[in-house]
Amino acid sequence: MKVLVIGSGGREHALVWKLRQSPRVSQVYCAPGNGGIAEEAECLPADVKNLDSLVAVAEQVRPDLTVVGPELPLSLGVVDEFTRRGWHIFGPSKAAAKLESSKSFAKEFLQRYHIPTAHFAICDSIDEVLAALPHFHAPVVVKADGLAAGKGVVICRTKEEAASAAAEMFSGKTLGEAGRRVVLEECLQGDELSFLVLSDGERVAPLVAAQDHKRIGDGDTGPNTGGMGAYSTASIVDEPMTQWLLQHVARPVVTGMKAEGAEYKGILYCGLMMTARGPMVLEFNCRFGDPETQPILMRLESDLLEALEASIEGRVSEGDFRWSRDASVCVVMSSGGYPGTYELGKKIMGLEDAGKIEGVKVFHAGTTRRDGAFFTAGGRVLGVTSRAPDLETAVDRVYAAASKIGFEGAHYRKDIASRAVKK
Ligand code: AMP
Ligand code: GLY
C-alpha cells in the first residue's frame, strides 16, 4: 500500500515512522515533509493551505490512503474534497473539524451536551466584552474564535488586561479573521491532560494519554508555544478515569456530532484540565497533537495503519490499539527566540550520536537537509524522544540524547515530565 502523509512537523515524522512499520505499507510519501522525514519517505512539495496543491500531489502519487497531520487543511475541507473524488483519507470533514476551527462552536456544543467545561461568554465586539467581564473573576482567559496556530489564547491577570487583549484581537492586526469573535473564559487550575481517541463516527477507542508542556520556559513560565515537550506513562490516567473520560467526554461528543449531521471521524483530541471539580474540557483538536504524538506512537505496539482504516471504514472498537507499559518522553529543541522571531539555517550537530542512545528516536520538525547535513528551518526544530521501562530512565535517555545535539541558539526545557517523576 502507498500512504501519503500531509504536513511537515515532528508529528508527521512520527506518523511516517510508525506507518512504515506496518507490514502492509510498501511506500510512504510526505507532503511537504522536512529534512528528517526525507530520510524515511519520499517528500513532495505542497502547500497545506491550498487544497488544489494537495489534490495535485495525490494525483501524482495515487496513494491508497492519505493521513492529514495539521488542522488547517482539515478546516479547509481536504477530507471532503478527497472523499468526493473517491480517495481514502483519514480525518474529520470540514463540518466536523469545526470543533477545533471555531472555539465558540465548541463551547456552545459542550454546553448543549452538558460536557464539563469552563464558564464562558462569546463576544462579537468590545462592548460585549465590557458587558460580560463583570460576570468573571480575574484571572480571565481571552481566546480568539478561529485557528491561530497556538497564539490565540491569552491568560489575563486582570479584567483590564482581558479588555485590552480582546481589543487587540478585534483589531485584526495580529490574528486577522481568527480574532473577529472572542471567547472569554474562566481560568481553570490543575494539571493539563491530552486525551486522544480514535473515532469512526459512532464508536471510539482511546489512545494512551499524554501531558504536554505548553510554556517556553522551565517551571511553566513565559509565553505559550505549540508545545515544548510531552510524556506518556501507563499511570498518567488510570482505567477508571479513562472510562470516565470516554463516557462523559469522548462518546457524548461523537454522538452529538452525529446527531447534528457532522459525523466525527478521525482523531478527537480532548485537551483537558484536571481540576478540583473534576476533568473539564479546555479545547478540542481535530487531529493528532504535536508533540504528544511522538511519545504516544513510541508506545504503540499494534499496527497504526489498521487503526486508521478502522476509522474510515466504520469499525473502530475499544481494543483497537495495543500499548507498551513503557514510559516515553519527548523534548522539543527550538530555535533561539521562538515563539517570537528567530533565525533559520543553523547547522545541526550531533544527531547521529543522539540517535545511538538506547530507546531514542529523534523526530525532525523544522529542519532541511543540504549536502548531507541538517539545518534549522522552523521554530520547533526537533522532537528528541525516548522510551524506557520507567519514566526516570526515559527522562535520563532523552536528556542524554538532547545534550549531544547542538545548533546556534538551541533551546529546550530541562523539566519535561519532572513533576511526574517527583510524584
Ligand atoms: P487552548 O488552545 O484553548 O487549549 O489554549 C491553549 C492553552 O491555554 C491551554 O493548553 C492551557 O494551557 C491554556 N488555557 C486555555 N484555556 C484555559 C482556561 N480556561 N484556564 C486555564 N488555562 C487555559
Ligand atoms: N500540543 C498541542 C497541540 O497539538 O495542539
Coordinates of C-alpha atoms and ligand atoms in Angstrom, one line a residue:
M1 CA 0.0 0.0 0.0
K2 CA 1.1 3.6 -0.7
V3 CA 0.4 6.1 2.1
L4 CA 0.6 9.9 1.8
V5 CA 1.1 11.9 5.0
I6 CA 0.3 15.6 4.8
G7 CA 2.3 18.0 6.9
S8 CA 5.9 18.9 7.9
G9 CA 6.3 18.7 11.7
G10 CA 7.5 16.3 14.3
R11 CA 4.0 14.8 14.5
E12 CA 4.2 13.9 10.8
H13 CA 7.7 12.4 11.2
A14 CA 6.3 10.2 13.9
L15 CA 3.3 9.2 11.7
V16 CA 5.7 8.4 8.8
W17 CA 8.0 6.4 11.1
K18 CA 5.1 4.4 12.5
L19 CA 3.3 3.8 9.3
R20 CA 6.5 2.4 7.7
Q21 CA 6.5 -0.3 10.3
S22 CA 3.1 -1.7 9.0
P23 CA 3.7 -4.9 7.0
R24 CA 1.1 -3.7 4.5
V25 CA 2.8 -0.4 3.7
S26 CA 5.2 -0.5 0.8
Q27 CA 5.8 3.2 0.2
V28 CA 5.3 6.4 2.3
Y29 CA 5.1 9.9 0.8
C30 CA 5.0 13.1 2.7
A31 CA 3.9 16.5 1.5
P32 CA 5.8 18.7 2.1
G33 CA 7.8 16.9 4.8
N34 CA 11.1 18.1 6.2
G35 CA 14.8 17.2 6.3
G36 CA 14.4 14.2 8.6
I37 CA 11.3 12.9 7.1
A38 CA 13.1 12.8 3.7
E39 CA 15.3 10.0 5.1
E40 CA 12.2 7.8 5.6
A41 CA 9.7 8.9 3.0
E42 CA 9.6 10.5 -0.4
C43 CA 8.9 14.2 0.2
L44 CA 6.9 16.2 -2.3
P45 CA 6.5 20.0 -2.4
A46 CA 3.0 21.1 -1.3
D47 CA 1.2 24.0 0.2
V48 CA -1.0 22.7 3.1
K49 CA -3.0 25.9 2.9
N50 CA -4.1 25.2 -0.6
L51 CA -6.4 22.3 -1.4
D52 CA -5.5 22.3 -5.2
S53 CA -1.9 21.8 -4.3
L54 CA -2.8 18.7 -2.1
V55 CA -5.1 17.3 -4.8
A56 CA -2.2 17.7 -7.3
V57 CA 0.2 15.7 -5.0
A58 CA -2.4 13.0 -4.6
E59 CA -3.0 12.8 -8.4
Q60 CA 0.7 12.4 -8.8
V61 CA 1.4 9.6 -6.3
R62 CA -2.1 8.0 -6.2
P63 CA -1.9 6.9 -2.5
D64 CA -4.2 4.1 -1.2
L65 CA -4.5 6.2 1.9
T66 CA -3.9 9.8 2.9
V67 CA -3.3 10.8 6.5
V68 CA -3.6 14.5 7.4
G69 CA -1.4 15.9 10.2
P70 CA -2.3 19.6 10.7
E71 CA -5.6 21.3 11.4
L72 CA -5.5 23.8 8.6
P73 CA -6.2 21.5 5.6
L74 CA -8.9 19.7 7.7
S75 CA -10.6 23.0 8.4
L76 CA -10.4 23.8 4.7
G77 CA -12.2 20.6 3.8
V78 CA -9.4 18.4 2.4
V79 CA -11.3 15.3 3.6
D80 CA -14.5 16.3 1.9
E81 CA -12.5 17.1 -1.3
F82 CA -10.6 13.7 -1.4
T83 CA -13.7 11.7 -0.4
R84 CA -15.7 13.4 -3.2
R85 CA -13.1 12.1 -5.6
G86 CA -13.4 8.6 -4.1
W87 CA -10.0 8.7 -2.4
H88 CA -9.3 7.2 1.0
I89 CA -8.4 9.8 3.6
F90 CA -8.1 9.8 7.3
G91 CA -9.6 12.6 9.4
P92 CA -12.7 14.6 10.0
S93 CA -14.8 16.6 7.4
K94 CA -14.7 20.4 7.4
A95 CA -18.0 20.4 9.3
A96 CA -16.7 18.1 12.0
A97 CA -13.3 19.9 12.2
K98 CA -15.3 23.0 13.4
L99 CA -14.8 21.6 16.9
E100 CA -11.3 22.9 16.6
S101 CA -11.6 25.7 14.0
S102 CA -14.3 27.6 16.0
K103 CA -13.9 27.9 19.7
S104 CA -17.4 29.4 20.1
F105 CA -18.9 26.5 18.2
A106 CA -17.0 24.1 20.5
K107 CA -18.1 25.9 23.7
E108 CA -21.8 26.0 22.7
F109 CA -21.6 22.4 21.7
L110 CA -20.1 21.4 25.1
Q111 CA -22.9 23.3 26.8
R112 CA -25.6 21.7 24.6
Y113 CA -24.4 18.2 25.7
H114 CA -23.6 19.0 29.3
I115 CA -19.9 18.2 28.9
P116 CA -17.9 19.8 31.7
T117 CA -16.0 23.0 30.6
A118 CA -15.1 26.4 31.9
H119 CA -17.8 29.1 32.3
F120 CA -17.6 31.3 29.2
A121 CA -19.1 34.2 27.2
I122 CA -19.0 34.7 23.4
C123 CA -18.4 38.3 22.3
D124 CA -18.6 39.9 18.9
S125 CA -17.5 43.4 19.9
I126 CA -15.5 45.2 22.7
D127 CA -18.8 46.4 24.1
E128 CA -20.0 42.8 24.6
V129 CA -16.7 42.1 26.3
L130 CA -17.1 45.0 28.7
A131 CA -20.6 43.9 29.4
A132 CA -19.5 40.3 30.1
L133 CA -16.4 40.9 32.2
P134 CA -18.3 41.8 35.5
H135 CA -19.6 38.2 35.4
F136 CA -16.0 36.8 35.6
H137 CA -13.4 36.7 38.4
A138 CA -9.8 37.5 37.4
P139 CA -7.7 35.9 36.0
V140 CA -9.7 35.7 32.8
V141 CA -8.8 33.7 29.7
V142 CA -9.3 35.5 26.3
K143 CA -9.5 33.3 23.2
A144 CA -9.7 34.1 19.5
D145 CA -12.5 32.1 18.0
G146 CA -10.6 30.9 14.9
L147 CA -7.4 29.0 14.2
A148 CA -4.4 30.9 15.5
A149 CA -1.6 28.4 15.5
G150 CA -1.3 28.3 19.3
K151 CA -1.3 32.2 19.5
G152 CA -5.0 32.7 20.1
V153 CA -5.1 32.3 23.9
V154 CA -4.2 35.0 26.4
I155 CA -4.4 34.4 30.2
C156 CA -5.0 37.8 31.7
R157 CA -4.3 38.5 35.3
T158 CA -6.8 41.4 35.5
K159 CA -10.0 42.4 33.7
E160 CA -8.3 45.5 32.3
E161 CA -5.7 43.2 30.6
A162 CA -8.5 41.0 29.3
A163 CA -10.3 44.0 27.8
S164 CA -7.1 45.1 26.0
A165 CA -6.3 41.6 24.8
A166 CA -9.8 41.3 23.4
A167 CA -9.5 44.8 21.7
E168 CA -6.2 43.6 20.1
M169 CA -7.9 40.5 18.7
F170 CA -10.9 42.5 17.4
S171 CA -8.5 45.0 15.7
G172 CA -7.5 42.1 13.4
K173 CA -3.8 43.2 13.5
T174 CA -2.2 40.2 15.0
L175 CA -4.7 37.3 14.3
G176 CA -6.7 38.6 11.3
E177 CA -10.1 37.0 10.8
A178 CA -9.5 34.4 13.6
G179 CA -9.9 37.2 16.2
R180 CA -13.2 38.7 14.8
R181 CA -15.0 36.8 17.6
V182 CA -13.7 36.3 21.0
V183 CA -14.4 33.8 23.8
L184 CA -14.0 34.9 27.4
E185 CA -13.4 32.0 29.8
E186 CA -13.0 31.4 33.5
C187 CA -9.4 30.4 34.3
L188 CA -9.1 26.8 35.4
Q189 CA -6.4 25.4 37.7
G190 CA -5.0 21.9 37.6
D191 CA -2.9 19.5 35.5
E192 CA -3.4 19.5 31.8
L193 CA -4.0 16.3 30.0
S194 CA -4.1 15.4 26.3
F195 CA -6.7 12.6 25.9
L196 CA -6.9 11.4 22.3
V197 CA -9.4 9.0 20.9
L198 CA -9.9 7.4 17.5
S199 CA -13.5 7.7 16.2
D200 CA -15.3 6.1 13.3
G201 CA -18.3 8.5 13.7
E202 CA -20.0 6.3 16.3
R203 CA -17.5 4.3 18.3
V204 CA -14.3 5.5 20.0
A205 CA -11.0 3.8 21.0
P206 CA -8.8 5.6 23.5
L207 CA -5.1 6.2 22.8
V208 CA -2.7 6.4 25.8
A209 CA -2.9 9.8 27.4
A210 CA 0.0 12.3 27.4
Q211 CA 0.9 15.5 29.1
D212 CA 2.1 18.4 27.0
H213 CA 4.2 21.3 28.3
K214 CA 2.9 24.5 26.6
R215 CA 5.1 27.2 28.0
I216 CA 8.5 28.1 26.6
G217 CA 10.3 28.1 29.9
D218 CA 11.1 25.7 32.8
G219 CA 8.6 25.7 35.6
D220 CA 5.8 26.6 33.1
T221 CA 7.0 30.2 32.7
G222 CA 7.0 32.5 29.7
P223 CA 4.7 32.6 26.7
N224 CA 2.6 29.7 25.3
T225 CA 4.1 27.7 22.4
G226 CA 2.8 24.9 20.2
G227 CA 4.2 22.5 22.8
M228 CA 7.8 22.1 24.2
G229 CA 7.7 18.5 25.3
A230 CA 5.3 15.7 26.3
Y231 CA 5.4 12.4 28.1
S232 CA 3.2 9.4 28.3
T233 CA 3.1 6.7 31.0
A234 CA 0.6 3.9 31.9
S235 CA -0.1 5.7 35.2
I236 CA -0.9 9.2 33.8
V237 CA -4.6 8.2 33.5
D238 CA -5.9 5.0 35.2
E239 CA -8.5 2.7 33.8
P240 CA -11.5 4.2 35.8
M241 CA -10.5 7.7 34.7
T242 CA -10.2 6.5 31.1
Q243 CA -13.7 5.0 31.3
W244 CA -15.0 8.3 32.9
L245 CA -13.5 10.4 30.1
L246 CA -14.9 8.1 27.4
Q247 CA -18.4 8.1 29.0
H248 CA -18.6 11.8 29.9
V249 CA -16.5 13.5 27.2
A250 CA -15.5 11.4 24.1
R251 CA -18.7 9.4 23.5
P252 CA -21.0 12.4 24.0
V253 CA -19.0 14.4 21.6
V254 CA -19.1 11.8 18.8
T255 CA -22.8 11.0 19.5
G256 CA -23.6 14.8 19.5
M257 CA -21.8 15.5 16.3
K258 CA -23.6 12.6 14.5
A259 CA -26.9 13.9 15.8
E260 CA -26.1 17.3 14.3
G261 CA -25.2 15.8 10.9
A262 CA -21.5 16.3 11.2
E263 CA -20.2 12.8 11.8
Y264 CA -16.8 12.9 13.5
K265 CA -14.3 10.5 12.1
G266 CA -10.6 10.6 12.9
I267 CA -8.6 11.6 15.9
L268 CA -10.5 13.6 18.5
Y269 CA -8.0 15.3 20.8
C270 CA -9.6 16.4 24.1
G271 CA -7.5 19.0 25.8
L272 CA -8.5 18.7 29.5
M273 CA -7.8 20.5 32.8
M274 CA -7.9 18.1 35.7
T275 CA -9.5 20.5 38.2
A276 CA -10.6 20.0 41.8
R277 CA -14.2 19.9 40.3
G278 CA -13.1 17.1 38.0
P279 CA -11.9 17.0 34.4
M280 CA -13.0 19.9 32.2
V281 CA -12.6 20.4 28.5
L282 CA -10.2 23.3 27.5
E283 CA -10.3 22.7 23.8
F284 CA -10.7 20.1 21.1
N285 CA -8.3 19.5 18.3
C286 CA -9.4 17.5 15.3
R287 CA -6.1 15.8 14.7
F288 CA -3.1 14.2 16.4
G289 CA -1.3 16.5 18.9
D290 CA 2.2 17.8 18.3
P291 CA 4.4 16.9 20.3
E292 CA 2.1 14.4 22.0
T293 CA 2.0 12.1 19.0
Q294 CA 5.8 11.5 19.3
P295 CA 5.7 9.9 22.8
I296 CA 2.3 8.3 22.2
L297 CA 3.4 6.5 19.0
M298 CA 6.6 5.4 20.7
R299 CA 4.4 3.3 23.0
L300 CA 2.2 1.9 20.2
E301 CA 2.8 -1.8 19.5
S302 CA 0.0 -2.6 17.1
D303 CA -0.4 -1.5 13.5
L304 CA -1.3 2.1 13.1
L305 CA -2.5 1.6 9.6
E306 CA -5.1 -0.9 10.7
A307 CA -6.5 1.6 13.3
L308 CA -6.7 4.4 10.8
E309 CA -8.5 2.2 8.3
A310 CA -11.0 1.1 11.0
S311 CA -11.9 4.8 11.5
I312 CA -12.5 5.3 7.8
E313 CA -14.4 2.0 7.4
G314 CA -16.6 2.4 10.5
R315 CA -15.3 -0.5 12.5
V316 CA -13.5 1.1 15.5
S317 CA -13.6 -0.9 18.7
E318 CA -12.2 -0.1 22.1
G319 CA -9.3 -2.5 21.9
D320 CA -8.0 -1.4 18.5
F321 CA -4.6 -0.3 20.0
R322 CA -2.1 -2.4 21.8
W323 CA 0.2 -0.4 24.0
S324 CA 3.5 -0.9 25.7
R325 CA 3.7 -0.4 29.5
D326 CA 6.9 1.5 28.9
A327 CA 7.1 5.2 29.5
S328 CA 8.1 7.7 26.8
V329 CA 9.2 11.3 26.8
C330 CA 9.7 13.9 24.0
V331 CA 11.8 17.0 24.5
V332 CA 11.4 19.7 21.8
M333 CA 14.5 21.6 20.8
S334 CA 13.6 25.0 19.4
S335 CA 15.3 27.9 17.7
G336 CA 16.5 30.7 20.0
G337 CA 13.7 33.4 20.1
Y338 CA 10.8 31.0 19.5
P339 CA 7.8 31.6 19.9
G340 CA 8.9 35.1 18.9
T341 CA 11.2 35.8 16.0
Y342 CA 14.2 33.6 15.3
E343 CA 16.8 32.9 12.7
L344 CA 16.9 29.9 10.3
G345 CA 19.6 28.0 8.6
K346 CA 21.7 27.0 11.7
K347 CA 23.7 23.8 11.2
I348 CA 22.6 21.0 13.5
M349 CA 25.3 18.8 15.0
G350 CA 25.3 15.6 17.0
L351 CA 22.1 14.0 15.5
E352 CA 23.8 10.7 14.8
D353 CA 25.3 10.3 18.3
A354 CA 21.9 11.2 19.9
G355 CA 20.1 8.6 17.8
K356 CA 22.5 5.8 19.0
I357 CA 21.3 6.1 22.6
E358 CA 19.2 3.1 23.6
G359 CA 15.5 3.7 23.2
V360 CA 15.9 7.1 21.5
K361 CA 14.4 8.4 18.2
V362 CA 15.0 11.9 17.1
F363 CA 11.9 13.2 15.2
H364 CA 12.5 16.2 12.9
A365 CA 10.2 19.2 12.9
G366 CA 11.7 22.4 11.4
T367 CA 14.7 21.0 9.5
T368 CA 16.1 20.9 6.0
R369 CA 18.8 18.7 4.5
R370 CA 21.6 20.0 2.3
D371 CA 24.8 18.3 1.2
G372 CA 24.3 15.5 3.8
A373 CA 23.9 17.9 6.7
F374 CA 20.8 19.2 8.6
F375 CA 19.9 22.9 9.1
T376 CA 17.2 24.6 11.2
A377 CA 14.1 25.7 9.2
G378 CA 11.5 26.5 11.8
G379 CA 10.7 27.4 15.4
R380 CA 10.3 23.9 16.8
V381 CA 13.3 22.1 15.2
L382 CA 13.5 18.6 16.7
G383 CA 11.5 16.3 19.0
V384 CA 14.0 14.2 20.8
T385 CA 12.0 11.2 22.0
S386 CA 12.8 8.2 24.2
R387 CA 11.2 5.1 25.5
A388 CA 12.2 3.0 28.6
P389 CA 10.6 0.6 31.1
D390 CA 10.2 3.5 33.6
L391 CA 9.8 7.3 33.3
E392 CA 13.0 8.1 35.2
T393 CA 15.1 6.1 32.7
A394 CA 13.1 7.6 29.7
V395 CA 13.9 11.1 31.1
D396 CA 17.6 10.2 31.5
R397 CA 17.8 8.8 28.0
V398 CA 16.0 11.8 26.4
Y399 CA 18.3 14.4 28.1
A400 CA 21.4 12.3 27.3
A401 CA 20.4 12.5 23.7
A402 CA 19.4 16.2 23.7
S403 CA 22.8 17.1 25.3
K404 CA 24.6 15.6 22.3
I405 CA 22.7 17.8 19.8
G406 CA 23.7 21.4 19.2
F407 CA 22.9 24.3 16.9
E408 CA 23.4 28.0 17.4
G409 CA 20.7 29.4 19.7
A410 CA 19.2 26.0 20.6
H411 CA 16.7 26.0 23.5
Y412 CA 14.9 23.2 25.3
R413 CA 13.2 22.8 28.6
K414 CA 15.1 20.9 31.2
D415 CA 12.0 19.9 33.2
I416 CA 9.8 17.8 30.9
A417 CA 8.0 15.1 32.9
S418 CA 9.8 16.3 36.1
R419 CA 6.6 16.7 38.1
A420 CA 5.5 13.2 37.3
V421 CA 9.0 11.8 38.2
K422 CA 8.8 13.5 41.6
K423 CA 5.4 12.0 42.3
Ligands
AMP1 P1 -6.4 26.1 24.0 O1 -5.9 26.4 22.6 O2 -7.8 26.5 24.3 O3 -6.0 24.8 24.5 O4 -5.5 27.0 25.0 C1 -4.1 26.9 25.0 C2 -3.6 26.7 26.4 O5 -4.1 27.8 27.2 C3 -4.1 25.5 27.1 O6 -3.4 24.4 26.8 C4 -4.0 26.0 28.5 O7 -2.6 25.8 29.0 C5 -4.3 27.4 28.5 N1 -5.8 27.6 28.7 C6 -6.8 27.6 27.8 N2 -8.0 27.8 28.4 C7 -7.8 27.9 29.7 C8 -8.6 28.0 30.9 N3 -9.9 28.2 30.8 N4 -8.0 28.1 32.1 C9 -6.6 28.0 32.2 N5 -5.8 27.8 31.2 C10 -6.3 27.7 29.9
GLY2 N1 0.4 20.1 21.6 C1 -0.9 20.8 21.4 C2 -1.4 20.6 20.1 O1 -1.1 19.8 19.3 O2 -2.3 21.4 19.8

